[in-house]
Coordinates of C-alpha atoms in Angstrom, one line a residue:
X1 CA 139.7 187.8 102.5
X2 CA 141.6 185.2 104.5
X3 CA 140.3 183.7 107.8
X4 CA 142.2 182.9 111.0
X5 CA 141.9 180.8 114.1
X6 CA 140.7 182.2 117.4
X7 CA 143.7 180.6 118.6
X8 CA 146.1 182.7 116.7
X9 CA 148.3 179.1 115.7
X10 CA 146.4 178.7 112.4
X11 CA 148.0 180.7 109.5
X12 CA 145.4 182.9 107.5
X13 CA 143.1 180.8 105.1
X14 CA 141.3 180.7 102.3
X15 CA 137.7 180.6 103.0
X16 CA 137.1 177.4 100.6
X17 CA 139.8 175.7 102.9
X18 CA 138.2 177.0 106.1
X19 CA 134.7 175.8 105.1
X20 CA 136.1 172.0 104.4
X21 CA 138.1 172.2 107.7
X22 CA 135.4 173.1 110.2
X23 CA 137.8 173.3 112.9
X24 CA 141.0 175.1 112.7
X25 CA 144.1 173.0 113.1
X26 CA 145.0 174.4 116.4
X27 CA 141.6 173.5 117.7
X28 CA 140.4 177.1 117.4
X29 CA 137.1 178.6 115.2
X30 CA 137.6 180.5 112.2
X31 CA 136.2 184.0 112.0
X32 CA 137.3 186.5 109.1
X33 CA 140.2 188.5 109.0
X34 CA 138.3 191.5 109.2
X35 CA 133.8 192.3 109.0
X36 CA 133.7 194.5 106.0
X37 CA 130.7 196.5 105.7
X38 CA 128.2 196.0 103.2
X39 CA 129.4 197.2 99.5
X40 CA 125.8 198.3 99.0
X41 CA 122.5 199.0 100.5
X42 CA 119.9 195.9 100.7
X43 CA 116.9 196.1 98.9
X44 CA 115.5 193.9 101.3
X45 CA 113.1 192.7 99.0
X46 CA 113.9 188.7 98.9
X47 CA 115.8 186.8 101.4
X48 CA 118.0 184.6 99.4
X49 CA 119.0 188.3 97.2
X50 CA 119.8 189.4 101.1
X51 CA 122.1 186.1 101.5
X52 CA 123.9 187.4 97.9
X53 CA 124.9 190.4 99.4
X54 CA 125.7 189.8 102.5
X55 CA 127.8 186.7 101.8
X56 CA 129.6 187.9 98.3
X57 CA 132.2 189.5 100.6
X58 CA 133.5 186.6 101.8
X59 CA 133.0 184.1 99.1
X60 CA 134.8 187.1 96.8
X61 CA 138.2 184.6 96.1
X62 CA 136.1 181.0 96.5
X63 CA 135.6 178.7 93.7
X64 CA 132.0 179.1 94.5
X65 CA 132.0 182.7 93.9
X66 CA 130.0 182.4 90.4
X67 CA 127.8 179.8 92.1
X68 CA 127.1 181.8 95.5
X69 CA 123.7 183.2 93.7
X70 CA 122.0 179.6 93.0
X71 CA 123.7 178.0 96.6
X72 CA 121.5 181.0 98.3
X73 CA 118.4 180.3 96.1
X74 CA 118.4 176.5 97.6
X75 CA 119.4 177.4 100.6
X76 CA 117.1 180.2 101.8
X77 CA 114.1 179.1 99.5
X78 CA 111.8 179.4 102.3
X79 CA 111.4 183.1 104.3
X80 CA 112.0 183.9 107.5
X81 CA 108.6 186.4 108.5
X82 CA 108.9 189.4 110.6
X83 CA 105.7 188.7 112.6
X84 CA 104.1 191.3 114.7
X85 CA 103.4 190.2 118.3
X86 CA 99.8 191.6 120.2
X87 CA 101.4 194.6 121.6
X88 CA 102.9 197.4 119.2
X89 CA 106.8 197.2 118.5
X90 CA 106.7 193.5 119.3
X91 CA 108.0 191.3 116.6
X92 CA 108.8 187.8 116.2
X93 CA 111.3 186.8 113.6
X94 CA 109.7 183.2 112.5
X95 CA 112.8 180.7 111.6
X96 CA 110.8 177.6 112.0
X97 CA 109.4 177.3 108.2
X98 CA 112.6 174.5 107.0
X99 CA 112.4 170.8 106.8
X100 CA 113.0 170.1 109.8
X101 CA 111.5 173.2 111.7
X102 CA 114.3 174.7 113.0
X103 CA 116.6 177.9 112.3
X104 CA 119.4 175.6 111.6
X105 CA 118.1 174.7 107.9
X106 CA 119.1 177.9 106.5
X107 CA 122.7 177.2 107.3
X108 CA 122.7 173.7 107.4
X109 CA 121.1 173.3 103.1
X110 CA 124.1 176.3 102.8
X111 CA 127.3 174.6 103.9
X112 CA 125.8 171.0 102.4
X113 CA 125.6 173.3 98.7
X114 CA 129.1 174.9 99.4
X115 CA 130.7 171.6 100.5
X116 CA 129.2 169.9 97.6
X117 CA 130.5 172.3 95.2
X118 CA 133.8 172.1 96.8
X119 CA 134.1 168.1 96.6
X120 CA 136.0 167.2 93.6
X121 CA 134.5 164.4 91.9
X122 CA 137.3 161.5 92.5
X123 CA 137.5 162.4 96.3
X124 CA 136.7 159.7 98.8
X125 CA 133.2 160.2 100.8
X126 CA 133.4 163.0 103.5
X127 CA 132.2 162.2 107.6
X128 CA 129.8 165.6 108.6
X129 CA 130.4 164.7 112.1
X130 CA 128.1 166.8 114.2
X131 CA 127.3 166.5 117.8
X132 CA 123.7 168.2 118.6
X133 CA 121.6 169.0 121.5
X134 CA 118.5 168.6 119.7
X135 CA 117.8 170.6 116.5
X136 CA 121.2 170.8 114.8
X137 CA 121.5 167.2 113.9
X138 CA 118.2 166.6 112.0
X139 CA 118.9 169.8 110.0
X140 CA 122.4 168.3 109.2
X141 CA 120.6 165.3 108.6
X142 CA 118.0 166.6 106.7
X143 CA 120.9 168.9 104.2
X144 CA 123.0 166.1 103.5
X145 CA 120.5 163.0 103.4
X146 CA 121.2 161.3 99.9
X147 CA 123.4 163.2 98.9
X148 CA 126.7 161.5 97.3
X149 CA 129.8 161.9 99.0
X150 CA 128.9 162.7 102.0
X151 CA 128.3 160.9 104.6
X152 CA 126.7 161.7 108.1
X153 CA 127.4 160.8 111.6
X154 CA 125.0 162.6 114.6
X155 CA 126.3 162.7 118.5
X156 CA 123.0 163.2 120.8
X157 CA 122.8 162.9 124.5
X158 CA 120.8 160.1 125.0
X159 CA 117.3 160.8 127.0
X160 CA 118.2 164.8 126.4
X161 CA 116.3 165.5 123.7
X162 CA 112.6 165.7 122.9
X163 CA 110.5 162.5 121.7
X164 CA 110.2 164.2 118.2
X165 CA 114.1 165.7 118.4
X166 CA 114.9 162.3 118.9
X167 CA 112.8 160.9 116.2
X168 CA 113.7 163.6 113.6
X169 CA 117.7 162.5 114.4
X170 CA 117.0 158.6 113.9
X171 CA 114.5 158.6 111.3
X172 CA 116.7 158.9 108.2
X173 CA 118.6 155.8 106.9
X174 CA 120.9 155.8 104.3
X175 CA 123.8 157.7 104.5
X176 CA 122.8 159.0 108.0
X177 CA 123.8 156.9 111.4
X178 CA 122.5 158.8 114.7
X179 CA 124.4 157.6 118.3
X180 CA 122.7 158.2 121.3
X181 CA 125.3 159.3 123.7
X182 CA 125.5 158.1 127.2
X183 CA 126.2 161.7 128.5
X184 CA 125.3 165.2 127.6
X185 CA 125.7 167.5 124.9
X186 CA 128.9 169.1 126.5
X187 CA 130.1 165.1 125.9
X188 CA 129.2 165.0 122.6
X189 CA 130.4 168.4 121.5
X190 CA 133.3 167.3 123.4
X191 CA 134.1 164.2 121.5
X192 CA 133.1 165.8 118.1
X193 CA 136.1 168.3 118.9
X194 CA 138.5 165.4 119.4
X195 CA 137.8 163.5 116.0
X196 CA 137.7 166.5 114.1
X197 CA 141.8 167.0 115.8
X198 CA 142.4 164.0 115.5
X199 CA 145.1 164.3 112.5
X200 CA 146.1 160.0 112.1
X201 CA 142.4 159.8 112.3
X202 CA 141.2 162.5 109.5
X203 CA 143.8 160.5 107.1
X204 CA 141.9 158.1 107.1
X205 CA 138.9 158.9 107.3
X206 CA 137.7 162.9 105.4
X207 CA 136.0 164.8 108.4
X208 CA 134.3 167.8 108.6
X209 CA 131.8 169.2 111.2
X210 CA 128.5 170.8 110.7
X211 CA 128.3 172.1 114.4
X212 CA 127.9 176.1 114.9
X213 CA 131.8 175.9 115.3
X214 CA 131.7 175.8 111.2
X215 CA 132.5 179.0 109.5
X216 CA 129.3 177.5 106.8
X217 CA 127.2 177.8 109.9
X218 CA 128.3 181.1 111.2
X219 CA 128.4 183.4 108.3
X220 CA 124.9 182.2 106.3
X221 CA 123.1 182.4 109.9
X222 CA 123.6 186.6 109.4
X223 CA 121.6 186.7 106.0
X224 CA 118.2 186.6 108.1
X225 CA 119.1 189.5 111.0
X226 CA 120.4 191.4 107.7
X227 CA 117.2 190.4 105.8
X228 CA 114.7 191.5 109.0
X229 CA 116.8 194.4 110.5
X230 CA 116.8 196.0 107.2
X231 CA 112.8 195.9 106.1
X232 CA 111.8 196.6 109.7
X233 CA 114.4 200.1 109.2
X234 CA 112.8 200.8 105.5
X235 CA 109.3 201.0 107.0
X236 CA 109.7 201.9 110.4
X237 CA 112.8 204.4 110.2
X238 CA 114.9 203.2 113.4
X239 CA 117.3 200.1 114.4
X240 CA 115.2 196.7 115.0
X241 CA 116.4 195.1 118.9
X242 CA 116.8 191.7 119.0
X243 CA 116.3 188.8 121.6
X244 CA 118.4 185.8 120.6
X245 CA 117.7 182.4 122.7
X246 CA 121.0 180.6 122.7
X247 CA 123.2 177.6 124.1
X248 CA 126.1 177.5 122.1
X249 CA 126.5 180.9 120.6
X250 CA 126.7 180.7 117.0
X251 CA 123.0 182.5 116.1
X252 CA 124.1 185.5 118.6
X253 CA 127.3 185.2 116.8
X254 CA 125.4 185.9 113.5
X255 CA 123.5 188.3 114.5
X256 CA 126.9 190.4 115.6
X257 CA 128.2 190.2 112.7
X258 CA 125.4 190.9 110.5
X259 CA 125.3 194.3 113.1
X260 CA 129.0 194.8 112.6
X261 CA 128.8 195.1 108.9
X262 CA 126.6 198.0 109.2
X263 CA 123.1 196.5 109.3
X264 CA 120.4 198.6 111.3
X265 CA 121.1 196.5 114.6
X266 CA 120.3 198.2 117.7
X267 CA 121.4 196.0 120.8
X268 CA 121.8 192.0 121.0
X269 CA 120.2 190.3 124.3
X270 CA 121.1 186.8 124.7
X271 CA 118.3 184.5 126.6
X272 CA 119.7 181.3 127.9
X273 CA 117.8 178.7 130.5
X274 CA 119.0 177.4 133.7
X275 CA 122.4 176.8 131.9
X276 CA 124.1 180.2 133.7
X277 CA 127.8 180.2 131.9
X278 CA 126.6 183.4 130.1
X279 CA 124.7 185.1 132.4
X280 CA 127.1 185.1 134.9
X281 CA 129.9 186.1 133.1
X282 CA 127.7 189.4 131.7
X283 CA 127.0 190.1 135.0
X284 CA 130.7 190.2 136.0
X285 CA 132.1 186.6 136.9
X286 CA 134.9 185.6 135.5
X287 CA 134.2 183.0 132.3
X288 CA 133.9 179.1 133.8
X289 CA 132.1 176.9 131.8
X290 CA 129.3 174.8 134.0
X291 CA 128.3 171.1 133.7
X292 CA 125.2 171.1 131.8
X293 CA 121.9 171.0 133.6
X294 CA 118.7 169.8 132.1
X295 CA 116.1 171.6 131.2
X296 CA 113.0 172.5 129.4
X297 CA 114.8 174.3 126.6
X298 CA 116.6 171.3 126.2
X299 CA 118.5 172.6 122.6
X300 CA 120.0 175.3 124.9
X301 CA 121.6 173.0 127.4
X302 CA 124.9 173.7 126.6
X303 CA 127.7 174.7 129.7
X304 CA 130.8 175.3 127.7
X305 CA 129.7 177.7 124.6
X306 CA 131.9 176.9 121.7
X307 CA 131.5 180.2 120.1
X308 CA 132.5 182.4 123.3
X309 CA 135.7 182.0 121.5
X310 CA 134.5 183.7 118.7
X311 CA 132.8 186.7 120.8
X312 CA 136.1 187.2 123.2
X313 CA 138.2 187.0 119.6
X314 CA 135.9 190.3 118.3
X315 CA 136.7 192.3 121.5
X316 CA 139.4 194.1 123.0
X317 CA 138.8 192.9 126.4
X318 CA 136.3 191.3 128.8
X319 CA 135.0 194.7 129.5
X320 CA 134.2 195.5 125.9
X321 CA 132.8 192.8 125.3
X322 CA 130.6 192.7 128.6
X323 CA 129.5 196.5 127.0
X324 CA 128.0 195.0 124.2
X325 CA 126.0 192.4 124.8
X326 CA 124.1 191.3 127.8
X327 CA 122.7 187.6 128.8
X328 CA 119.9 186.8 130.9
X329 CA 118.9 183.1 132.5
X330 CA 115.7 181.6 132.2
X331 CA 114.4 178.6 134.5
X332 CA 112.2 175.8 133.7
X333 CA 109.1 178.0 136.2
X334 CA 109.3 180.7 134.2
X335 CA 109.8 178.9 130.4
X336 CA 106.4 177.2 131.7
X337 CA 104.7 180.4 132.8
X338 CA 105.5 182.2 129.4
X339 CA 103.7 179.4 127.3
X340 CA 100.9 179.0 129.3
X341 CA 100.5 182.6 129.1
X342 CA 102.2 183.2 125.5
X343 CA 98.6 183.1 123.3
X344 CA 96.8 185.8 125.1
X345 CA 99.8 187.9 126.1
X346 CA 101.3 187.7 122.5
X347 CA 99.1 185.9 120.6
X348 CA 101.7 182.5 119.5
X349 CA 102.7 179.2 121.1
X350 CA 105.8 179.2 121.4
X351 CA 108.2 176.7 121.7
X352 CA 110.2 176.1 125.3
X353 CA 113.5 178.6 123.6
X354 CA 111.8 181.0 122.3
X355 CA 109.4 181.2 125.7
X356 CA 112.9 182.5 127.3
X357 CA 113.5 185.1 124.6
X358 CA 109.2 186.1 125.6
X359 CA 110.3 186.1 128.7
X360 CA 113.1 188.7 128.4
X361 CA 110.8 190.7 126.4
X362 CA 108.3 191.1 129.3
X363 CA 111.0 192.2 131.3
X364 CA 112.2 195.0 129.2
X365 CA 108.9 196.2 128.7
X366 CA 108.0 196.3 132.6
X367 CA 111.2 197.9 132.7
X368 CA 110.0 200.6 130.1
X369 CA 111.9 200.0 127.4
X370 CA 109.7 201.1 124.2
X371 CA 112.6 200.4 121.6
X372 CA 111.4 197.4 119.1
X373 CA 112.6 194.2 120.0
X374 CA 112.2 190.7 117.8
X375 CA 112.1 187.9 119.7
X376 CA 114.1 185.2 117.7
X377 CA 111.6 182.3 117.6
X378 CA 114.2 179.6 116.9
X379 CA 111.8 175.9 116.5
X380 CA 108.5 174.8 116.2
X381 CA 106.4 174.2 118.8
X382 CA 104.9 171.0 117.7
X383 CA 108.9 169.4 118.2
X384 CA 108.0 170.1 121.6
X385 CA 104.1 168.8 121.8
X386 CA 105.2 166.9 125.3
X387 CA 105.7 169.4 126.8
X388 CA 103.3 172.6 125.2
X389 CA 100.4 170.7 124.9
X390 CA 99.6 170.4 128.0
X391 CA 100.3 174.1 129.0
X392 CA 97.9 175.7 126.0
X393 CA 95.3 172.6 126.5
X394 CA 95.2 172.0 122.7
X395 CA 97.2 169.8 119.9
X396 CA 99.7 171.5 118.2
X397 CA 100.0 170.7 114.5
X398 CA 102.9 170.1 113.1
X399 CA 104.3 171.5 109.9
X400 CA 103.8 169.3 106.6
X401 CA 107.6 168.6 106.4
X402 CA 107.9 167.4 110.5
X403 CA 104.9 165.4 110.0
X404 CA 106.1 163.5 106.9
X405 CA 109.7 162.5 109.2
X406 CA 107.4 161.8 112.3
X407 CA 105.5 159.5 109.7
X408 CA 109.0 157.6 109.2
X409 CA 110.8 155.0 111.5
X410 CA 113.4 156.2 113.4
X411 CA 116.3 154.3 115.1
X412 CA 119.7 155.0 116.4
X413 CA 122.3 153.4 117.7
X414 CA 123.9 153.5 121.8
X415 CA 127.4 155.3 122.0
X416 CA 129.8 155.4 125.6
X417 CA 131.0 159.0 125.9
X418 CA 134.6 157.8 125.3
X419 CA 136.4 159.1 122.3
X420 CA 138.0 155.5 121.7
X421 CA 134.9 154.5 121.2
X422 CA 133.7 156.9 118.8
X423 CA 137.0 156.8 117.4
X424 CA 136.5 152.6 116.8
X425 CA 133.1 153.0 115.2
X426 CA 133.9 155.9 112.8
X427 CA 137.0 153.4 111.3
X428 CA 135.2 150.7 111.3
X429 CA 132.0 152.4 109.4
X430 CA 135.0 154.1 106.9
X431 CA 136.8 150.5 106.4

């Protein structure tokens, strides 16, 4: 299997170049040739066995073929629960339980474990430039923290993140260097995209991006909607809905192409916030990317969703694709509402993103939908204690793991949004 841009100016590659890449050469993402379908039923019985099977496809010509079996064991060593919710056919699909308490581990320890395997041992020290809007970074962070040959470089829009995002992004040292950028994530993402195109630059100085626009980030994302889609179908007997809360794309990109290789997938609702690029293009507007608003559900301000590239590449036409998925917006009122209300109407705290994909739930069900829906419960709550806290009236713990990096100073470092600038500082840190 070969892999090609969403630009169409990128000859096919190999998966094993794709992954070092990031970005395509002509700026575009790399998506497979084709979604094959799964060469054999899951057994649904461990997670990382569902990560084997789903990924061997694509990994079937890569130097880590042999190796794909003990990357998955590291990467998905902790699960990803299938929670029921208070009312029946209400599930929450838990991906929270990583170091850093976000669903970005999972792919994040993946493509640090493929990337390592893929380093040959005499090569000079590879930048994971990745520009975040929250979450991404300290799970990039958090992957790749020690680890030799790598080093890594994390874009953040200064004042745009929680207290404790911003902590978990500053609070590792070594090889790790966060920049608080004097603009928003659109900015960051947006200067991210320039380095990693930047040819003169790359030459001297190896990059490689750890943002959802990396093919590592897409494809182990799908293990989990393959893992939960398939035990809710062995015990239940029909397709599992799912709710995906999402800013740039790539987890609803997963979770399509986990349901385009034949997992029991039923539809794919996308809950974004006030951010309204999405929405409004589902609803019929033509596609116009937004400046970014902020908001409560501050990992899902994004404007200009990378990965739309990726869903317009896997559909005829607008229409098609507008058949197939819908998106609804979510404002900072009604993300409060839902977690003030969240423990007695479903019986969790949830954090501000997945309070959108709550949201959409009530909805449906006032609507009358009766089909089972998992609402993708995509952080902690305790990252965002500022702002939960004092909805529910209690403390919210955090998991052993956030506490220990909470416990830990934290500092990072001002950056203009101006690609000479980042441009200066990423030479002079390689000189």
């Amino acid at each position: 299997m070969n892999f090609l841009s969403t630009r169409g100016n990128t000859p096919p590659t190999a998966i094993d170049q794709a992954l070092v890449a990031g970005l395509a050469p002509d700026g575009g993402l790399y998506v497979p040739e084709r979604i094959p379908p799964l060469s054999q039923p899951l057994k649904a019985e461990r997670l990382t066995d569902t990560a084997q099977t789903v990924l061997a496809p694509y990994f079937e010509h890569s130097r880590l073929r042999e190796r794909l079996a003990e990357i998955c064991e590291r990467a998905f060593s902790f699960d990803a629960p299938l929670r029921p919710l208070s009312r029946p056919d209400d599930w929450l699909l838990e991906l929270f339980h990583g170091p850093t308490a976000a669903f970005k581990d999972y792919a994040a320890r993946f493509l640090a474990e493929a990337l390592a395997g893929l380093r040959e041992a005499d090569a000079p020290p590879t930048t994971i430039l990745v520009a975040t809007s929250g979450d991404t970074g300290a799970a990039v962070a958090a992957a790749f923290h020690r680890r030799p040959g790598f080093e890594v470089v994390i874009l953040y829009p200064d004042g745009r993140v929680s207290p404790r995002q911003a902590h978990g992004l500053g609070c590792w040292g070594d090889n790790v260097r966060a920049l608080r950028v004097d603009g928003d994530f659109d900015a960051c993402q947006r200067l991210a995209k320039q380095a990693l195109s930047d040819e003169a630059l790359r030459a001297q100085r190896p990059l490689s991006s750890a943002n959802s626009i990396s093919l590592g980030r897409l494809l182990p994302q799908a293990a989990y909607y393959a893992h939960a889609a398939a035990r809710h179908y062995a015990e239940r007997g029909e397709p599992l809905n799912f709710i995906v809360p999402t800013g740039n794309l790539g987890n609803a990109c997963a979770a399509f192409v986990a349901k385009r290789m034949g997992l029991p997938i039923g539809e794919i609702v996308l809950a974004t916030n006030a951010n309204d690029t999405l929405p409004r293009y589902f609803a019929g507007a033509d596609y116009l990317p937004q400046p970014t608003r902020a908001t409560l559900a501050n990992a899902m301000d994004v404007g200009a969703p990378s990965n739309f590239e990726r869903l317009r590449h896997w559909h005829r036409d607008d229409a098609e694709l507008r058949a197939a998925v819908r998106a609804v917006g979510v404002d900072d009122a009604t993300i409060t509402e839902t977690i003030r209300n969240a423990p007695q109407r479903h019986g969790i705290v949830p954090c501000p993103h997945t309070a959108t994909g709550l949201h959409l739930l009530e909805t449906l069900r006032a609507q009358g939908d009766e089909r089972p829906w998992a609402v993708v419960a995509t952080a902690h709550p305790a990252k965002f204690d500022s702002i939960v806290e004092p909805l529910i009236g209690h403390a919210v713990e955090p998991p052993p793991a956030l506490a220990e990096s909470l416990a830990r100073p934290a500092n990072a470092e001002p950056l203009a949004a101006d690609y000479a600038a980042l441009r200066e500082r990423l030479l002079a840190d390689g000189a």
